[in-house]
mmCIF file of C-alpha atoms in Angstrom:
data_model
loop_
_atom_site.group_PDB
_atom_site.id
_atom_site.type_symbol
_atom_site.label_atom_id
_atom_site.label_comp_id
_atom_site.label_asym_id
_atom_site.label_seq_id
_atom_site.Cartn_x
_atom_site.Cartn_y
_atom_site.Cartn_z
ATOM 1 C CA LEU A 7 137.299 171.020 144.449
ATOM 2 C CA ILE A 8 133.436 170.039 143.929
ATOM 3 C CA ILE A 9 131.081 170.990 140.979
ATOM 4 C CA ILE A 10 127.793 170.008 140.160
ATOM 5 C CA GLY A 11 125.769 170.295 136.870
ATOM 6 C CA PRO A 12 127.331 170.199 133.745
ATOM 7 C CA LYS A 13 128.451 167.485 131.946
ATOM 8 C CA PHE A 14 131.406 165.428 132.387
ATOM 9 C CA GLU A 15 133.930 166.913 130.207
ATOM 10 C CA LYS A 16 133.164 170.263 131.033
ATOM 11 C CA VAL A 17 133.330 169.500 134.712
ATOM 12 C CA ILE A 18 137.248 167.814 133.228
ATOM 13 C CA LYS A 19 137.756 171.543 131.533
ATOM 14 C CA LEU A 20 136.673 173.648 134.798
ATOM 15 C CA SER A 21 138.600 171.235 136.981
ATOM 16 C CA LYS A 22 142.106 171.776 134.798
ATOM 17 C CA LYS A 23 141.581 175.846 135.074
ATOM 18 C CA TYR A 24 142.400 175.591 138.676
ATOM 19 C CA ILE A 25 143.933 171.973 139.939
ATOM 20 C CA GLU A 26 145.743 171.418 136.878
ATOM 21 C CA GLU A 27 149.383 172.240 138.345
ATOM 22 C CA LEU A 28 149.026 170.624 141.546
ATOM 23 C CA GLN A 29 151.724 168.122 142.543
ATOM 24 C CA GLU A 30 150.171 164.717 143.047
ATOM 25 C CA ARG A 31 150.497 163.707 146.498
ATOM 26 C CA PRO A 32 150.332 159.669 147.465
ATOM 27 C CA VAL A 33 146.831 158.813 149.136
ATOM 28 C CA PRO A 34 146.833 158.937 152.737
ATOM 29 C CA ASN A 35 145.719 155.733 154.983
ATOM 30 C CA LEU A 36 142.870 156.074 156.262
ATOM 31 C CA ARG A 37 142.078 152.867 157.378
ATOM 32 C CA ILE A 38 142.581 151.959 160.880
ATOM 33 C CA SER A 39 141.716 148.837 163.431
ATOM 34 C CA GLY A 40 138.001 149.234 163.028
ATOM 35 C CA LYS A 41 137.251 149.121 166.024
ATOM 36 C CA PHE A 42 135.212 151.899 168.275
ATOM 37 C CA HIS A 43 136.494 152.982 171.995
ATOM 38 C CA HIS A 44 134.542 151.762 174.886
ATOM 39 C CA LEU A 45 134.491 153.775 177.503
ATOM 40 C CA THR A 46 135.466 151.890 180.776
ATOM 41 C CA GLU A 47 133.943 154.196 183.564
ATOM 42 C CA ALA A 48 131.588 157.514 183.333
ATOM 43 C CA ARG A 49 133.406 160.432 182.367
ATOM 44 C CA GLU A 50 132.649 163.730 183.409
ATOM 45 C CA ILE A 51 134.820 167.073 183.150
ATOM 46 C CA THR A 52 132.958 170.542 184.443
ATOM 47 C CA GLU A 53 133.775 173.836 182.500
ATOM 48 C CA ILE A 54 133.671 177.391 183.871
ATOM 49 C CA LYS A 55 133.148 180.070 181.071
ATOM 50 C CA LEU A 56 132.698 183.353 182.394
ATOM 51 C CA GLY A 57 129.950 185.891 180.650
ATOM 52 C CA LEU A 58 127.735 182.497 180.423
ATOM 53 C CA GLY A 59 124.186 183.101 181.340
ATOM 54 C CA GLN A 60 123.042 179.092 181.742
ATOM 55 C CA TYR A 61 123.755 176.257 182.156
ATOM 56 C CA HIS A 62 125.037 173.984 178.870
ATOM 57 C CA VAL A 63 125.263 169.948 179.090
ATOM 58 C CA CYS A 64 126.535 167.742 176.285
ATOM 59 C CA MET A 65 126.212 163.844 177.371
ATOM 60 C CA GLY A 66 126.983 160.727 174.688
ATOM 61 C CA PHE A 67 128.979 157.788 173.900
ATOM 62 C CA PRO A 68 131.644 156.320 171.638
ATOM 63 C CA THR A 69 130.320 154.204 168.370
ATOM 64 C CA ASP A 70 132.009 152.613 165.354
ATOM 65 C CA THR A 71 133.450 155.014 162.643
ATOM 66 C CA PHE A 72 132.602 156.963 159.182
ATOM 67 C CA LEU A 73 132.116 153.566 157.117
ATOM 68 C CA THR A 74 130.314 151.315 159.622
ATOM 69 C CA ASN A 75 126.921 149.945 158.200
ATOM 70 C CA ASN A 76 125.250 151.086 161.466
ATOM 71 C CA ASP A 77 125.578 154.729 160.222
ATOM 72 C CA VAL A 78 121.777 154.891 159.456
ATOM 73 C CA GLY A 79 120.942 153.308 163.043
ATOM 74 C CA ILE A 80 123.199 155.960 165.325
ATOM 75 C CA ASP A 81 121.992 158.642 163.131
ATOM 76 C CA ILE A 82 118.097 157.486 163.667
ATOM 77 C CA LEU A 83 118.844 156.202 167.506
ATOM 78 C CA ALA A 84 120.527 159.781 168.350
ATOM 79 C CA ARG A 85 116.840 161.372 166.701
ATOM 80 C CA ILE A 86 114.855 159.273 168.423
ATOM 81 C CA LEU A 87 116.600 160.391 171.537
ATOM 82 C CA ALA A 88 116.683 163.867 171.450
ATOM 83 C CA PHE A 89 113.019 163.880 170.431
ATOM 84 C CA ARG A 90 112.136 162.088 173.778
ATOM 85 C CA LEU A 91 114.075 164.276 175.844
ATOM 86 C CA ARG A 92 112.720 167.450 174.163
ATOM 87 C CA ARG A 93 109.129 165.714 174.275
ATOM 88 C CA ARG A 94 109.790 165.249 178.471
ATOM 89 C CA LEU A 95 112.202 167.732 179.514
ATOM 90 C CA ARG A 96 110.928 170.940 177.700
ATOM 91 C CA ASP A 97 107.501 170.268 176.275
ATOM 92 C CA GLY A 98 106.611 168.316 179.252
ATOM 93 C CA ASN A 99 107.701 171.403 181.546
ATOM 94 C CA ARG A 100 106.100 174.487 182.748
ATOM 95 C CA ASP A 101 108.611 175.817 184.949
ATOM 96 C CA PHE A 102 111.048 178.376 182.254
ATOM 97 C CA ASN A 103 113.683 177.931 185.046
ATOM 98 C CA LYS A 104 113.538 174.639 185.068
ATOM 99 C CA GLY A 105 113.280 173.757 181.877
ATOM 100 C CA VAL A 106 115.751 173.052 178.895
ATOM 101 C CA TYR A 107 115.978 175.074 175.662
ATOM 102 C CA ARG A 108 118.147 173.940 172.745
ATOM 103 C CA LEU A 109 118.040 170.297 173.345
ATOM 104 C CA LEU A 110 119.768 168.643 169.593
ATOM 105 C CA PRO A 111 121.051 165.455 168.690
ATOM 106 C CA TYR A 112 124.638 164.925 167.092
ATOM 107 C CA THR A 113 126.588 162.261 165.528
ATOM 108 C CA SER A 114 129.706 162.639 164.448
ATOM 109 C CA ARG A 115 131.695 159.953 162.212
ATOM 110 C CA THR A 116 135.555 160.322 160.837
ATOM 111 C CA PHE A 117 137.766 157.761 159.525
ATOM 112 C CA ALA A 118 139.391 157.610 163.050
ATOM 113 C CA HIS A 119 136.338 158.264 165.657
ATOM 114 C CA GLY A 120 132.820 158.505 166.080
ATOM 115 C CA MET A 121 130.281 159.846 169.033
ATOM 116 C CA LEU A 122 126.575 159.557 169.580
ATOM 117 C CA TYR A 123 125.647 163.094 172.091
ATOM 118 C CA CYS A 124 123.103 165.382 173.068
ATOM 119 C CA TRP A 125 123.110 169.145 173.628
ATOM 120 C CA PHE A 126 120.920 171.138 176.185
ATOM 121 C CA ALA A 127 120.802 174.057 177.804
ATOM 122 C CA THR A 128 119.161 175.356 181.486
ATOM 123 C CA LYS A 129 119.245 178.580 183.558
ATOM 124 C CA ASN A 130 119.201 175.680 186.765
ATOM 125 C CA LEU A 131 122.103 173.576 187.776
ATOM 126 C CA GLU A 132 119.779 171.392 190.087
ATOM 127 C CA PHE A 133 117.808 170.729 186.466
ATOM 128 C CA SER A 134 120.476 169.820 184.775
ATOM 129 C CA GLN A 135 121.492 167.006 186.621
ATOM 130 C CA GLN A 136 117.733 166.193 186.747
ATOM 131 C CA ALA A 137 118.115 165.926 182.828
ATOM 132 C CA SER A 138 121.540 164.359 182.629
ATOM 133 C CA ASP A 139 119.472 161.587 184.957
ATOM 134 C CA ALA A 140 116.384 161.577 182.214
ATOM 135 C CA PHE A 141 119.463 161.174 179.418
ATOM 136 C CA LEU A 142 120.504 158.060 180.801
ATOM 137 C CA GLU A 143 117.114 156.920 181.470
ATOM 138 C CA GLU A 144 115.752 156.911 177.923
ATOM 139 C CA CYS A 145 119.051 155.584 177.029
ATOM 140 C CA GLN A 146 118.191 152.561 178.669
ATOM 141 C CA LYS A 147 114.302 152.442 177.884
ATOM 142 C CA LEU A 148 116.130 152.170 173.833
ATOM 143 C CA LYS A 149 117.736 149.743 175.281
ATOM 144 C CA ASN A 150 115.083 147.205 176.650
ATOM 145 C CA ASP A 151 112.091 148.435 174.463
ATOM 146 C CA LEU A 152 111.432 148.622 170.973
ATOM 147 C CA VAL A 153 110.308 151.969 169.724
ATOM 148 C CA SER A 154 106.806 152.446 168.307
ATOM 149 C CA ASP A 155 106.448 151.586 164.901
ATOM 150 C CA GLU A 156 104.695 155.829 164.793
ATOM 151 C CA GLU A 157 107.651 157.416 166.420
ATOM 152 C CA PHE A 158 110.697 155.228 164.376
ATOM 153 C CA THR A 159 109.075 155.716 161.180
ATOM 154 C CA ALA A 160 108.388 159.431 161.531
ATOM 155 C CA ILE A 161 112.348 159.750 162.457
ATOM 156 C CA ARG A 162 113.167 157.315 159.922
ATOM 157 C CA ASN A 163 111.481 159.482 157.025
ATOM 158 C CA SER A 164 113.234 163.002 158.348
ATOM 159 C CA VAL A 165 116.435 161.023 158.135
ATOM 160 C CA ARG A 166 115.616 159.918 154.604
ATOM 161 C CA ASN A 167 114.410 163.365 153.547
ATOM 162 C CA TYR A 168 117.718 164.772 154.800
ATOM 163 C CA TYR A 169 119.628 162.815 152.311
ATOM 164 C CA MET A 170 117.356 162.776 149.081
ATOM 165 C CA ASP A 171 117.433 166.797 150.312
ATOM 166 C CA ALA A 172 120.700 167.244 149.440
ATOM 167 C CA PHE A 173 121.134 165.720 145.989
ATOM 168 C CA MET A 174 117.164 167.385 144.800
ATOM 169 C CA LYS A 175 117.561 170.676 146.520
ATOM 170 C CA THR A 176 121.125 171.922 148.612
ATOM 171 C CA PRO A 177 124.363 171.577 146.548
ATOM 172 C CA ALA A 178 125.734 172.615 149.829
ATOM 173 C CA ASN A 179 124.425 170.511 151.779
ATOM 174 C CA LEU A 180 125.545 167.387 149.310
ATOM 175 C CA SER A 181 128.731 168.916 148.605
ATOM 176 C CA GLU A 182 129.659 168.635 152.014
ATOM 177 C CA LEU A 183 128.399 164.508 152.271
ATOM 178 C CA VAL A 184 130.702 164.144 149.229
ATOM 179 C CA ILE A 185 133.736 166.074 151.110
ATOM 180 C CA GLN A 186 133.044 164.123 154.316
ATOM 181 C CA SER A 187 132.935 160.429 152.342
ATOM 182 C CA ALA A 188 136.306 161.586 150.353
ATOM 183 C CA CYS A 189 138.171 162.863 153.400
ATOM 184 C CA ASN A 190 136.983 159.242 155.213
ATOM 185 C CA GLY A 191 138.085 156.377 153.046
ATOM 186 C CA ASP A 192 134.375 156.512 150.822
ATOM 187 C CA MET A 193 137.049 157.957 147.576
ATOM 188 C CA ASP A 194 134.572 156.478 145.154
ATOM 189 C CA LEU A 195 131.259 157.887 147.276
ATOM 190 C CA VAL A 196 129.914 153.191 147.038
ATOM 191 C CA HIS A 197 128.889 154.262 150.560
ATOM 192 C CA LEU A 198 127.525 157.549 150.479
ATOM 193 C CA HIS A 199 125.084 156.293 147.126
ATOM 194 C CA SER A 200 124.374 152.853 149.260
ATOM 195 C CA PHE A 201 122.375 155.321 151.997
ATOM 196 C CA ARG A 202 119.404 154.261 150.870
ATOM 197 C CA ASP A 203 119.927 150.479 150.950
ATOM 198 C CA ARG A 204 121.137 150.810 154.512
ATOM 199 C CA LEU A 205 118.116 152.766 155.554
ATOM 200 C CA ALA A 206 115.626 149.917 154.308
ATOM 201 C CA LYS A 207 117.586 147.358 156.481
ATOM 202 C CA VAL A 208 116.619 149.411 159.477
ATOM 203 C CA ASN A 209 113.727 148.358 161.618
ATOM 204 C CA ARG A 210 113.017 148.825 165.427
ATOM 205 C CA LYS A 211 114.888 145.561 166.423
ATOM 206 C CA LYS A 212 118.089 146.985 164.618
ATOM 207 C CA ILE A 213 117.721 150.039 167.025
ATOM 208 C CA ARG A 214 117.622 148.493 169.925
ATOM 209 C CA ASP A 215 120.332 146.650 168.264
ATOM 210 C CA VAL A 216 122.161 150.007 168.045
ATOM 211 C CA ALA A 217 121.572 151.012 171.666
ATOM 212 C CA ASN A 218 122.601 147.690 173.070
ATOM 213 C CA LYS A 219 125.798 148.113 171.277
ATOM 214 C CA TYR A 220 126.844 151.817 171.475
ATOM 215 C CA PHE A 221 124.632 152.667 175.042
ATOM 216 C CA THR A 222 127.025 150.503 177.312
ATOM 217 C CA LEU A 223 125.905 152.362 180.623
ATOM 218 C CA PRO A 224 127.017 153.232 183.107
ATOM 219 C CA ASN A 225 130.005 154.601 181.050
ATOM 220 C CA TYR A 226 129.432 157.576 179.270
ATOM 221 C CA ALA A 227 131.305 160.996 178.812
ATOM 222 C CA LYS A 228 129.781 164.042 180.425
ATOM 223 C CA VAL A 229 130.679 167.601 179.878
ATOM 224 C CA LEU A 230 129.198 170.499 181.900
ATOM 225 C CA ILE A 231 129.846 174.241 181.098
ATOM 226 C CA LYS A 232 128.477 176.527 183.457
ATOM 227 C CA PRO A 233 129.020 180.350 184.971
ATOM 228 C CA GLU A 234 131.259 182.027 186.608
#
């Protein structure tokens, strides 16, 4: 139950209305080894879906779990990677039948797993392989070279704005952040509220270090979903 707005005393009264009769349960142990799983080889899976009109590709790497201090760097890195791929594969390609669309970055972290991946769709099977190769090439560039100051600042600001907007404008997003934290070991929301401190410590060198930690080329995961 998440209540946003009223004073604490009123929140207590509202809460009792819904949860006073619930039986107490032991707090689950969300602590695991803290080590993320490295892939030891490239893992590729191909699935066929009836009625699909395009090829869908998802590629990515395992990362640390929810309470990692690298979380801000992981999120920034994913957005930089997607921005570069979108510019390279979509904005830089004028042939619709050989381009990509819906190129999106994702990061997913719980107390038990972490992932950084990008998903894109294309009408052309051959181009899906070219786009996959481009994904790996851009990952390697992020491992080798510092991102530009302009690129880093723009992406960092977008990550910061999403966090700040949740508190100032979007109660639904704030509720999701609170639920994520409470369900993944941050019961007192210390990690959630330390976001700005962690963000302030991220610089271009940190982004390169994060890329080198998680982009363990060539040991990536890839899922291809194609029409019948």
